Tab-separated table of C-alpha atoms and ligand atoms in Angstrom:
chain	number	residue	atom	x	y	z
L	1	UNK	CA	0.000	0.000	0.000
L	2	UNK	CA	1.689	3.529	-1.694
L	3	UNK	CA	-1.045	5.722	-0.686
L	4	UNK	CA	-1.370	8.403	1.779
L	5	UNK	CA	-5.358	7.808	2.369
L	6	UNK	CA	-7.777	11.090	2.474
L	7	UNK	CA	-10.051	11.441	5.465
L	8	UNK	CA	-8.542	8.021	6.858
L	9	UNK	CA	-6.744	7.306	9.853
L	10	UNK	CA	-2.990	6.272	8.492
L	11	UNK	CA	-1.967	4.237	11.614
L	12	UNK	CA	-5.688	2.482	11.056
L	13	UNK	CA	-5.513	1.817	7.657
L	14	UNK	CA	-1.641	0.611	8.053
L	15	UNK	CA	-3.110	-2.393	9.548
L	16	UNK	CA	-7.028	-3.224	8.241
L	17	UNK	CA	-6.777	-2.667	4.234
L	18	UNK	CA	-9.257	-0.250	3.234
L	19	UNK	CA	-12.224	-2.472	0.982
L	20	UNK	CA	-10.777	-2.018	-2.838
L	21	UNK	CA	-12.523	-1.355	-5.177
L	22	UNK	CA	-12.525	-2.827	-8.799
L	23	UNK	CA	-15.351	-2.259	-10.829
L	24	UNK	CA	-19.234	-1.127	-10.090
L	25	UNK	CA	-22.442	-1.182	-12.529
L	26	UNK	CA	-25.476	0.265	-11.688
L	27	UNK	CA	-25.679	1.908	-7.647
L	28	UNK	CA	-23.511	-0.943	-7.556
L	29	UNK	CA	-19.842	-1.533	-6.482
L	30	UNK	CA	-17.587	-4.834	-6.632
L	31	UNK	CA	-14.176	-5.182	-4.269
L	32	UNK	CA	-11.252	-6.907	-5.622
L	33	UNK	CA	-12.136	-10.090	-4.012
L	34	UNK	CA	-15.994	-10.034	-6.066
L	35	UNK	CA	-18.024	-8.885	-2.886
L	36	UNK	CA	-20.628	-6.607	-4.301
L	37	UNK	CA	-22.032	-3.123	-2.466
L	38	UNK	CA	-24.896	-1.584	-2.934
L	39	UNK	CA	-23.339	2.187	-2.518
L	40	UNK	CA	-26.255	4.249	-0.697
L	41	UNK	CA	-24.009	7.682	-0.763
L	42	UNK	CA	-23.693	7.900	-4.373
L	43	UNK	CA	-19.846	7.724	-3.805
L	44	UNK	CA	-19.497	11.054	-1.965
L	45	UNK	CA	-22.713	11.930	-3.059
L	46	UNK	CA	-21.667	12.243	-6.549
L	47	UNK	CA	-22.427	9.750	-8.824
L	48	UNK	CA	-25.737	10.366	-9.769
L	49	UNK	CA	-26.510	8.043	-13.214
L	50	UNK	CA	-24.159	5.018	-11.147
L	51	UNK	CA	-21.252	3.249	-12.519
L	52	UNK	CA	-22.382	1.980	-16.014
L	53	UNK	CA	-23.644	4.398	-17.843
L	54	UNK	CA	-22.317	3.738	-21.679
L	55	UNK	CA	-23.540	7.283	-22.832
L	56	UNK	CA	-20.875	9.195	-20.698
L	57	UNK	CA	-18.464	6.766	-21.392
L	58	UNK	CA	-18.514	7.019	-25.369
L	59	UNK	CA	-18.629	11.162	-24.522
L	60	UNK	CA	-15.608	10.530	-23.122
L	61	UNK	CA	-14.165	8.450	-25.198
L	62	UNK	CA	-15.014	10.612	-28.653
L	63	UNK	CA	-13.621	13.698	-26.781
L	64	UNK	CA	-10.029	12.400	-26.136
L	65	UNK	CA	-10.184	11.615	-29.662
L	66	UNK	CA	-11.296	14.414	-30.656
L	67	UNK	CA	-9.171	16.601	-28.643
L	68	UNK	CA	-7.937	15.345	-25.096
L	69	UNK	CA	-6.700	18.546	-23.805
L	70	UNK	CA	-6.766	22.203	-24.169
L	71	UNK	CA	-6.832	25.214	-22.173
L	72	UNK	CA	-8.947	28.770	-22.235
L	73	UNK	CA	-6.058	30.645	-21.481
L	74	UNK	CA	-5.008	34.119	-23.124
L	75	UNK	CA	-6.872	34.297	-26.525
L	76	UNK	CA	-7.587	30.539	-26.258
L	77	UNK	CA	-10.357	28.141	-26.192
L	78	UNK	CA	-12.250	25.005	-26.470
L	79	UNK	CA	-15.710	24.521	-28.504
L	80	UNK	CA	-16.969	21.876	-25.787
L	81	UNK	CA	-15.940	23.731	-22.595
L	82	UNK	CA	-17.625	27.211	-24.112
L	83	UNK	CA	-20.685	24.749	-24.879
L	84	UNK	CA	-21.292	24.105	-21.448
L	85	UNK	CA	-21.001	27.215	-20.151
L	86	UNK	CA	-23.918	28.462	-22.254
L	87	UNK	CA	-26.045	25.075	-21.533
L	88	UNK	CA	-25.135	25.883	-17.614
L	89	UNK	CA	-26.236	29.835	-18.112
L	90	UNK	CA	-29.500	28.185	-19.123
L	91	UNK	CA	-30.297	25.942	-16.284
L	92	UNK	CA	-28.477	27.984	-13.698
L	93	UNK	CA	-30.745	29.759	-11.742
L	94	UNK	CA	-31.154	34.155	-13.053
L	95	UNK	CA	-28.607	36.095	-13.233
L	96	UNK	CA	-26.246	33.188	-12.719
L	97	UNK	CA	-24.483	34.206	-16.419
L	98	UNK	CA	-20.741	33.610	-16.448
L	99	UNK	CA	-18.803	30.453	-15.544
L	100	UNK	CA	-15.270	29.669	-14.253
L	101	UNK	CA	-14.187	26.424	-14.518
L	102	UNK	CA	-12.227	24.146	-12.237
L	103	UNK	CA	-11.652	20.270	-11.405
L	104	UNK	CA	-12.876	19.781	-7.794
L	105	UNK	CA	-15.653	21.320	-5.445
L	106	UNK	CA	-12.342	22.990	-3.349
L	107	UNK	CA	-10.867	24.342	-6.003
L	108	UNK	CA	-14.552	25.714	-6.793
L	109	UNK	CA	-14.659	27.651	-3.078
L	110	UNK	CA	-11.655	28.485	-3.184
L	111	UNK	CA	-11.827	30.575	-6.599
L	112	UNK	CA	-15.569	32.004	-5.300
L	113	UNK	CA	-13.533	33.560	-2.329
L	114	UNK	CA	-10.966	35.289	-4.737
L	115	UNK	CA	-13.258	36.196	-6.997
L	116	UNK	CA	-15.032	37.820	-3.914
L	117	UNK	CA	-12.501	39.830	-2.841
L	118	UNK	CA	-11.565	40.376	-6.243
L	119	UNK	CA	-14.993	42.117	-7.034
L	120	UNK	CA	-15.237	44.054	-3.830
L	121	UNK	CA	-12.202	45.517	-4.738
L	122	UNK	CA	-12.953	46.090	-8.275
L	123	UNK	CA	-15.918	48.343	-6.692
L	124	UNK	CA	-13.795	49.743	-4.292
L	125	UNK	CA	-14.940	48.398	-1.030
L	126	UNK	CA	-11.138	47.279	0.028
L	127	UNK	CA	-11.979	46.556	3.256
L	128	UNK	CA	-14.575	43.811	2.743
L	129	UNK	CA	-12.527	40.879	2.933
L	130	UNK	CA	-14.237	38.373	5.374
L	131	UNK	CA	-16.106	35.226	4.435
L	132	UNK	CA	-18.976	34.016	6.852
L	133	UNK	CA	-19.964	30.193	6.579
L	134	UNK	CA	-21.691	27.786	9.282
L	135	UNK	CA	-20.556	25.480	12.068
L	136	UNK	CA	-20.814	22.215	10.653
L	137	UNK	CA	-20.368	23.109	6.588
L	138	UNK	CA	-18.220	21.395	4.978
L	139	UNK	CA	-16.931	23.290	1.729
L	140	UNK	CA	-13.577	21.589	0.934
L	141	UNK	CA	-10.364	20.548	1.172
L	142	UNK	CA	-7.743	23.118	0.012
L	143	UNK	CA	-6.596	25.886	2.725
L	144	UNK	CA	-8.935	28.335	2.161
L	145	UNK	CA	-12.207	25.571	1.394
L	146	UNK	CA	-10.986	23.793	4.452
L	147	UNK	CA	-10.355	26.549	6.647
L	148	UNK	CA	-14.499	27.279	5.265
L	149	UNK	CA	-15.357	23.864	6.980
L	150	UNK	CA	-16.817	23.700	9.973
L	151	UNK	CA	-15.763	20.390	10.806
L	152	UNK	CA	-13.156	19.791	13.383
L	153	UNK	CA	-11.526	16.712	11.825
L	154	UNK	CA	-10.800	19.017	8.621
L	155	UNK	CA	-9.010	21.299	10.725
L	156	UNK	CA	-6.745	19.601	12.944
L	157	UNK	CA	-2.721	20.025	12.930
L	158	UNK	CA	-3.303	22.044	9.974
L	159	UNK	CA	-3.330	25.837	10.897
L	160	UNK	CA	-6.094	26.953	8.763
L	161	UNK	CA	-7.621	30.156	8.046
L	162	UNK	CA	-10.629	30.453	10.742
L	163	UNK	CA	-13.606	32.274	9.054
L	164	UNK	CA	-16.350	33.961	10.372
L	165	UNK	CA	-19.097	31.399	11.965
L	166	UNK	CA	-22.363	31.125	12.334
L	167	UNK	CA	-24.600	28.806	13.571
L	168	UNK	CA	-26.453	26.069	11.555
L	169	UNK	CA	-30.136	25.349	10.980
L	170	UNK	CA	-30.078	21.940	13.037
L	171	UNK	CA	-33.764	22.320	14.417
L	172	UNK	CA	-33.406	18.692	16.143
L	173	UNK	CA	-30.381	19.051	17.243
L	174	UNK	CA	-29.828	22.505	18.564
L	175	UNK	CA	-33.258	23.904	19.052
L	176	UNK	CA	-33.370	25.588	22.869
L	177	UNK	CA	-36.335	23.371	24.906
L	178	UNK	CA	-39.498	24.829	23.802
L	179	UNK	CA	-38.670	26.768	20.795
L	180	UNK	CA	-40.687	26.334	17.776
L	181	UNK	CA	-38.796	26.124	14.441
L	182	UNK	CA	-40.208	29.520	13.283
L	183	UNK	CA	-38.633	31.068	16.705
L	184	UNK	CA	-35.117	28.643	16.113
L	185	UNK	CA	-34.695	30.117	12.973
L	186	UNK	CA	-35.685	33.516	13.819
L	187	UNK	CA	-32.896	32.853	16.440
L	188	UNK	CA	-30.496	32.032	14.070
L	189	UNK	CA	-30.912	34.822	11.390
L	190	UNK	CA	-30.805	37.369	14.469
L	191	UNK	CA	-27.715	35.891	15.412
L	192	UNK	CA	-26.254	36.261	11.889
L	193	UNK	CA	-27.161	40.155	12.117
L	194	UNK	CA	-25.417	40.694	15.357
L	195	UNK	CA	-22.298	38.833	14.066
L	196	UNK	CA	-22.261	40.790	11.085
L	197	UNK	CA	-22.889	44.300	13.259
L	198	UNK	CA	-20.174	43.014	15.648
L	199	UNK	CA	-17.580	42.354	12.850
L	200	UNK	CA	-18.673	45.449	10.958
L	201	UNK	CA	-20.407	45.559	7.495
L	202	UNK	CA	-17.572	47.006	5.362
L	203	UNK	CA	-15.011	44.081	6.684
L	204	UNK	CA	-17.570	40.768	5.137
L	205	UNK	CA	-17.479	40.385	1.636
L	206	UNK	CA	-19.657	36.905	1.359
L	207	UNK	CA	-21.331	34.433	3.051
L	208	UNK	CA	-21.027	30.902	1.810
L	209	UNK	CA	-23.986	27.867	2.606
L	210	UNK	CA	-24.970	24.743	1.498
L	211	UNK	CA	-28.734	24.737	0.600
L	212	UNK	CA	-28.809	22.166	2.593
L	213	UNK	CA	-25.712	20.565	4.434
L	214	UNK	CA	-24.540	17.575	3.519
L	215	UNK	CA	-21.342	16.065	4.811
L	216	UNK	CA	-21.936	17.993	8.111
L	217	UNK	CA	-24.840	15.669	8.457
L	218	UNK	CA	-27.489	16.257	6.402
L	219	UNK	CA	-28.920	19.331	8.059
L	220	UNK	CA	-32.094	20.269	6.083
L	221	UNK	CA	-33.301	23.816	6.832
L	222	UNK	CA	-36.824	24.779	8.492
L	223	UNK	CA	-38.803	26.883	6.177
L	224	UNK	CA	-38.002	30.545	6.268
L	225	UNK	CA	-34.450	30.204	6.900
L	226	UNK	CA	-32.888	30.817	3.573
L	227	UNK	CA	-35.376	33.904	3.147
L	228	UNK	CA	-34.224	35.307	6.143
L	229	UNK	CA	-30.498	35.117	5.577
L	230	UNK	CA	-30.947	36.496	1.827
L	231	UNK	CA	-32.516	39.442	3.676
L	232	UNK	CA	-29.679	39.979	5.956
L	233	UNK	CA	-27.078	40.010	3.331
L	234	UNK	CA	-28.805	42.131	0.997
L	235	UNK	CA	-29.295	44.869	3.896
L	236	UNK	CA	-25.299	44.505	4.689
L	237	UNK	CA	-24.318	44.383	0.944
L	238	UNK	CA	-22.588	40.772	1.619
L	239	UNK	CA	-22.697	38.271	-1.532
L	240	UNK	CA	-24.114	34.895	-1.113
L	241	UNK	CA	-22.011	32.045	-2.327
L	242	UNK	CA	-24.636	29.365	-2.791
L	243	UNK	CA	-22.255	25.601	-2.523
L	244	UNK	CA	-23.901	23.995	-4.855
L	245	UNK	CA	-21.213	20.971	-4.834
L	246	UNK	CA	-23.926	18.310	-3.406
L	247	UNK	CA	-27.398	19.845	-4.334
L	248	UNK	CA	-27.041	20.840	-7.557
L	249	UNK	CA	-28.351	19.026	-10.784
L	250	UNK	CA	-31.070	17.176	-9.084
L	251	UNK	CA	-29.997	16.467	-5.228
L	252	UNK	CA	-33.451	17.669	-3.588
L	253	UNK	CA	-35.735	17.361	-6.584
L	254	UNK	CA	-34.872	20.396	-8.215
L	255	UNK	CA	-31.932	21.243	-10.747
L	256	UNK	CA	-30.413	23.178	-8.054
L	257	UNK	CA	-30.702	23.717	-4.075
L	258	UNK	CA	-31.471	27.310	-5.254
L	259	UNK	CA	-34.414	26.480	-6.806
L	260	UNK	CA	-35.786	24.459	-4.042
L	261	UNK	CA	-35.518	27.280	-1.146
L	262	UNK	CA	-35.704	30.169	-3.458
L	263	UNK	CA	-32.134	31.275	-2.667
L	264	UNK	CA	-30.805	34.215	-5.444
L	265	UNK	CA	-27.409	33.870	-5.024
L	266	UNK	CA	-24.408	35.737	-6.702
L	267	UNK	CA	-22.148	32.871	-7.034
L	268	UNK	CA	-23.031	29.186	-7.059
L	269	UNK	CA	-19.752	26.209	-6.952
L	270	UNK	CA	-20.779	23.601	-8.847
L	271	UNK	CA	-18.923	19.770	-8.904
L	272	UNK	CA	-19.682	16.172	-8.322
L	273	UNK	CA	-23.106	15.265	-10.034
L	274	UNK	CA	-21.735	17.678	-12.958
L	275	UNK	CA	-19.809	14.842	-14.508
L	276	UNK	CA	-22.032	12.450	-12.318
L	277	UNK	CA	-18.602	11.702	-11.370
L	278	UNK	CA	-17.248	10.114	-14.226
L	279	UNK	CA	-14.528	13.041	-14.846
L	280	UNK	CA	-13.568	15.605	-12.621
L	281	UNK	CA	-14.934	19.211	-13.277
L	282	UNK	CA	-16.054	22.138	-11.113
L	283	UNK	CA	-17.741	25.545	-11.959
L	284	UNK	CA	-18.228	28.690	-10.409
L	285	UNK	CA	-21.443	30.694	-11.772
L	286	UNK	CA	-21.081	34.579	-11.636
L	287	UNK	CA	-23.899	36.594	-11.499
L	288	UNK	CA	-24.074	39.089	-14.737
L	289	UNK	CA	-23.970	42.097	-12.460
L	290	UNK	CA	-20.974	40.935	-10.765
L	291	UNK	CA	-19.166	40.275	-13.887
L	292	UNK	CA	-19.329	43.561	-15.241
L	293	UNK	CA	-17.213	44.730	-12.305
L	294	UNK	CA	-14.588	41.687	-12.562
L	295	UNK	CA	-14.419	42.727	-15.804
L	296	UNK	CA	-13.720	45.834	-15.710
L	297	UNK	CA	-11.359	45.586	-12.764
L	298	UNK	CA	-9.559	42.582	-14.812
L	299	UNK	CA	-9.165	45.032	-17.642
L	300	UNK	CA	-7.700	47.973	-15.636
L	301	UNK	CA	-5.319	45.296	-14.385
L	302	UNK	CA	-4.444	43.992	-17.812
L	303	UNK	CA	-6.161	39.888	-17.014
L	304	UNK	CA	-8.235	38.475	-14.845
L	305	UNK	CA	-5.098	36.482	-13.337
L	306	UNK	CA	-6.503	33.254	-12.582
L	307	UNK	CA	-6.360	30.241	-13.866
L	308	UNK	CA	-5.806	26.413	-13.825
L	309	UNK	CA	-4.217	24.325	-16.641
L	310	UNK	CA	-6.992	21.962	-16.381
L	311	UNK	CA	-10.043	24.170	-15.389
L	312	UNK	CA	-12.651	23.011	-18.098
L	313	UNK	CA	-10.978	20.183	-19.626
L	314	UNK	CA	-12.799	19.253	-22.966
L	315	UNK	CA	-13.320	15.459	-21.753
L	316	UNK	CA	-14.874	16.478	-18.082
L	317	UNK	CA	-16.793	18.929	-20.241
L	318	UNK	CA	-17.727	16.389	-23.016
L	319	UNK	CA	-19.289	13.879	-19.963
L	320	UNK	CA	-20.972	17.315	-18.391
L	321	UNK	CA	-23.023	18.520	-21.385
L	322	UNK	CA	-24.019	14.347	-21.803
L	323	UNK	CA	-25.221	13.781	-17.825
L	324	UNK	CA	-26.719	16.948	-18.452
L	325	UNK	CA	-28.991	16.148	-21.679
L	326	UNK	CA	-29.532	12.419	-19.582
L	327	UNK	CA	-30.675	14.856	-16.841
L	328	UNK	CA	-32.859	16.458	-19.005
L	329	UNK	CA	-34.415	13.514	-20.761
L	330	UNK	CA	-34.949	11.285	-17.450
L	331	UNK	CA	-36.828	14.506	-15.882
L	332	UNK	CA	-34.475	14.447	-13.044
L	333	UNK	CA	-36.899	16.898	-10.977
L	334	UNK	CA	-39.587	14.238	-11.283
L	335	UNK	CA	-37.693	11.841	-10.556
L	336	UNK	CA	-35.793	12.416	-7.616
L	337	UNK	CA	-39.327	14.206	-6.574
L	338	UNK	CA	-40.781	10.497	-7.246
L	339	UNK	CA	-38.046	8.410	-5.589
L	340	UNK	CA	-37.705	11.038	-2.784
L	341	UNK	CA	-41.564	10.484	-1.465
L	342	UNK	CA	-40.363	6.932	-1.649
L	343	UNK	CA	-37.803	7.289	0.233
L	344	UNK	CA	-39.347	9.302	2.985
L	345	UNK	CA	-42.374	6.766	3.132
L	346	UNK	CA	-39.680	3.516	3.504
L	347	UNK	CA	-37.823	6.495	6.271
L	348	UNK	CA	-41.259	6.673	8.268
L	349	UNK	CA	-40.749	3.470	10.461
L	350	UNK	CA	-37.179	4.588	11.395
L	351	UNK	CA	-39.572	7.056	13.407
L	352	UNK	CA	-40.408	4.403	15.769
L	353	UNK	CA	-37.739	3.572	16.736
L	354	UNK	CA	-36.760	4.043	19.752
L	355	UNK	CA	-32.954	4.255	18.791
L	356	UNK	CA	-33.378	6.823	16.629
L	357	UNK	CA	-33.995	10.546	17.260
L	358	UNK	CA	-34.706	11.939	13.990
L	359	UNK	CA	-35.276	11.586	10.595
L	360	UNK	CA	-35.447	13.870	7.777
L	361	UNK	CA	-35.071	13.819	4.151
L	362	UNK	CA	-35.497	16.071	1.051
L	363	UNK	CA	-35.205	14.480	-2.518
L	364	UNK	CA	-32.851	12.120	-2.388
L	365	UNK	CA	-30.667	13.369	0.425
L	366	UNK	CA	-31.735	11.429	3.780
L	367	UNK	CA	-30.700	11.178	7.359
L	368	UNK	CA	-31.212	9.003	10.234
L	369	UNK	CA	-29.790	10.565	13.436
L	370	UNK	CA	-29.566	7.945	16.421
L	371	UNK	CA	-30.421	9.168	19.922
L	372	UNK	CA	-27.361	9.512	21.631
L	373	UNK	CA	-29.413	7.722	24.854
L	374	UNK	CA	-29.828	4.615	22.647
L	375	UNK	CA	-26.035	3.562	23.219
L	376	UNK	CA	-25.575	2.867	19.679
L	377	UNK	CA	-23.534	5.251	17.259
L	378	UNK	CA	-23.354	5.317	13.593
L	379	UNK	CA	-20.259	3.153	13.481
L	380	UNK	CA	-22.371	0.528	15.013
L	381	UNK	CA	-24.829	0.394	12.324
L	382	UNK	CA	-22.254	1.563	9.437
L	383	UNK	CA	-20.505	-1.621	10.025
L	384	UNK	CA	-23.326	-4.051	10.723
L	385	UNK	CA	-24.640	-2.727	7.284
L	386	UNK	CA	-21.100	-2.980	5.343
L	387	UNK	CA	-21.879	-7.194	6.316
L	388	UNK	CA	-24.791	-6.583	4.905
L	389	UNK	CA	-23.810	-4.767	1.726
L	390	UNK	CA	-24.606	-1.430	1.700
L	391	UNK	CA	-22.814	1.710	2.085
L	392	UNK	CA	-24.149	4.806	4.109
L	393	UNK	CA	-22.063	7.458	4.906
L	394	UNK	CA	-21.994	7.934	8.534
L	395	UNK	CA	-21.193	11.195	9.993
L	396	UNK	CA	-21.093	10.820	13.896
L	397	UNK	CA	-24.945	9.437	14.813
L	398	UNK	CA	-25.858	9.820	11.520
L	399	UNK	CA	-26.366	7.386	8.904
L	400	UNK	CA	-26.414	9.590	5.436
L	401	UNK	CA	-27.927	8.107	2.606
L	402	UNK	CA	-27.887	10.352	-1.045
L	403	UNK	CA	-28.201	7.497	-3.729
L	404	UNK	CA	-27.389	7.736	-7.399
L	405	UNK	CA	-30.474	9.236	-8.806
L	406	UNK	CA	-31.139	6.342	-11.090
L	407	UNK	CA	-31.838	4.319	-7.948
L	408	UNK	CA	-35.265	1.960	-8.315
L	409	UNK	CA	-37.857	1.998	-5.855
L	410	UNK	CA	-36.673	-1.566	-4.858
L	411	UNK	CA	-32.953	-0.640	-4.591
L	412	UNK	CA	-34.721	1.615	-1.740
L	413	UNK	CA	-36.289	-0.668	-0.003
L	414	UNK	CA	-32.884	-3.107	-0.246
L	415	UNK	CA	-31.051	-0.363	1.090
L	416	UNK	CA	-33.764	0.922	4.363
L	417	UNK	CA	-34.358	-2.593	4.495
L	418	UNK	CA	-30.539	-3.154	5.551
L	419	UNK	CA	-30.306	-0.129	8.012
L	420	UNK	CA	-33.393	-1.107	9.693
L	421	UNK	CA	-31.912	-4.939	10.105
L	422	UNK	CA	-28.585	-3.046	10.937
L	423	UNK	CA	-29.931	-0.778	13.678
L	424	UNK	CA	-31.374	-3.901	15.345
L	425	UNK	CA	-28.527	-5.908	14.968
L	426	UNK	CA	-25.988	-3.088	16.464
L	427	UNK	CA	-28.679	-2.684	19.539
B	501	PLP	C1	-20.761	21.189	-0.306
B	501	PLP	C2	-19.378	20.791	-0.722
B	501	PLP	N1	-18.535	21.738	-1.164
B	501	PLP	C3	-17.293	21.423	-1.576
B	501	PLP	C4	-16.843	20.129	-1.540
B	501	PLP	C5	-15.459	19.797	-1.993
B	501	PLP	O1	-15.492	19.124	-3.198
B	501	PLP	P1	-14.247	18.244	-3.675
B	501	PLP	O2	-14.137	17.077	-2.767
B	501	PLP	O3	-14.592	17.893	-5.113
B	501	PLP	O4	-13.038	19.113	-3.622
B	501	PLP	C6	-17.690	19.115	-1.087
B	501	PLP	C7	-17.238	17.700	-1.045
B	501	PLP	O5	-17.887	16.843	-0.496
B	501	PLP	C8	-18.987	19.457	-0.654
B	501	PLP	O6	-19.827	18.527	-0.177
């Protein structure tokens, strides 16, 4: 073993092998020794048309034919890579117009923040310079997308840049006794004013959020929150940076998180279900107002002077604009919307339980938090389940579950049908 594992404990994976694996079809995966997975996560919540799909394969394939590799630098660029930007302009929520390509969901925070500061600068508000994001978020892995994350395990022994928090809209799990969710999230956008009057205006340039929160646990937010924030930041002049890395194209029954809590945001990152995995690709949309300033500010410095050698590589972009038409043909709004009621019906009985404290779902994103009192924790049931053959992602107490959206009705009740046996068998 060569590798130096992400997110893994070295010393722990030194001596149990990580499972390997070899080939997948379907929301299927197979290991190296022929033990098949179903893979309830999607991957990391990314491969949304599973592991077989020929179409983005022969995309793919035709586009390293065609031309495997060139850039958009300097007077440069590439017919496929300028195609999706205007097929992303389209589906993008308004005023989402201009696109800057990179190859990971980090890389995609990390150029939002620059481009951030760049544009307050560009309009002469030099002192706006802070990002806000949430306890809990997780936005990346690259100093200044890590340093986003509210996550301790993303932070330690690294000396990261520490950001401006605020809290997150966990109603179950951070609700004061007796408050109602209207009150809790009142609460919370009150809390983002004062931290905002505290710091000073002129000092935040952006905000960034998940629509709704996914490696941080699934954290789905109670009706009014988004609303409320948008209404803060517009009265401070602070740009919302809406991560789109998990939600968009289809997440929670809607092409974008945007569109399901009516969230107008100024800059959206974009990665993961963009390729549906199968080559990596991330995009930051611009809004068209902003990008009149950038541009103008790039100008009066001669370039915008930023860029990545393979930021919207013509076969990532190839396999976009293809899971994108699949998107569009397979109504991927009415289908997650279908396969997300049948989730949360197969999610009701979890309810009962009297191990678990909460459930919650929205499309096909879907939690089920264990109550702490119950003894068991999510590495209980992770396990008992990876006997079973099924992969959740488990995030503390809670067992995450984000399928590919091709998943069958019956391929969700395999996989609840496995937690529930799973939960029991860990109690
Ligand atoms: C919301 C969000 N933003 C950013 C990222 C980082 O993306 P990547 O792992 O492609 O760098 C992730 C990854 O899970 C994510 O969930």
């Amino acid at each position: 073993m060569a590798q130096l594992y992400p997110f893994t404990d070295p010393r722990a994976a030194d001596q149990t092998p990580p499972i390997t694996i070899a080939s997948g079809d379907g929301c299927w995966v197979t290991d190296v020794h022929g033990t098949r997975y179903m893979d309830a996560v999607a991957g990391l919540w990314c491969t949304a048309l599973g592991w077989s799909n020929r179409e983005l394969i022969d995309a793919a394939q035709a586009q390293m034919q065609q031309l495997p590799y060139y850039h958009s630098f300097k007077g440069r660029s590439i017919d496929v890579t300028d195609q999706l930007a205007t097929k992303l302009a389209q589906i993008t929520p308004e005023g989402i117009e201009r696109f800057f390509f990179g190859c990971s969901g980090s890389e995609a925070v990390d150029i939002a923040v620059k481009i951030a500061r760049f544009y307050q600068n560009g309009r002469g508000k030099t002192d706006k310079k802070q990002i806000i994001s949430r306890h809990g978020a997780y936005h990346g892995s690259l100093t200044t997308s890590a340093g986003l994350t509210g996550l301790a395990y993303a932070h330690g022994g690294f000396d990261l840049p520490w950001p401006i928090r605020v809290g997150r809209p966990h109603y179950h799990g951070e609700a004061h006794s007796g408050e109602s969710e209207a009150q809790f999230t009142q609460r919370l956008v009150d809390e983002l004013e004062a931290t905002i009057t505290d710091h000073g205006t002129d000092t935040i340039a952006a905000m960034i959020g998940e629509p709704v929160m996914g490696a941080g646990g699934v954290i789905i937010p109670p009706a009014g929150y988004w609303a409320g924030v948008q209404e803060v930041l517009k009265a401070h002049d602070i740009l919302l940076i809406a991560d789109e890395v998990i939600c968009g194209f289809g997440r929670t029954g809607s092409w974008f998180g945007c569109n399901t809590y009516g969230i107008a945001p100024q800059m959206m990152t974009m990665a993961k279900q963009l390729t549906s995995a199968y080559a990596p690709l991330s995009a930051v949309g611009i809004h068209a107002d902003m990008y009149e300033v950038i541009a103008d500010f790039g100008h009066q410095h001669g370039t915008f002077g930023h860029g990545l050698t393979y930021g919207g590589h013509p076969v990532s972009c190839a396999v976009a604009l293809k899971a994108i038409e699949i998107y569009e043909r397979m109504d991927v709004e009415a289908t997650v919307q279908a396969r997300g009621a049948h989730l949360a019906k197969r999610l009701e009985r979890f309810k009962t339980m009297n191990s678990v404290g909460n459930v919650r779902s929205k499309g096909l994103i879907a939690a089920v938090e264990l109550d702490p009192a119950s003894g068991l924790t999510g590495a209980m049931v992770g396990a008992e389940a990876e006997k079973r053959g099924v992969f959740f992602r488990i995030i503390g107490d809670t067992i995450a579950m984000s399928p590919p959206l091709i998943v069958s009705d019956d391929e969700i009740d395999h996989f609840t049908d496995v937690l529930e046996d799973s939960i029991q068998a860990a109690g």
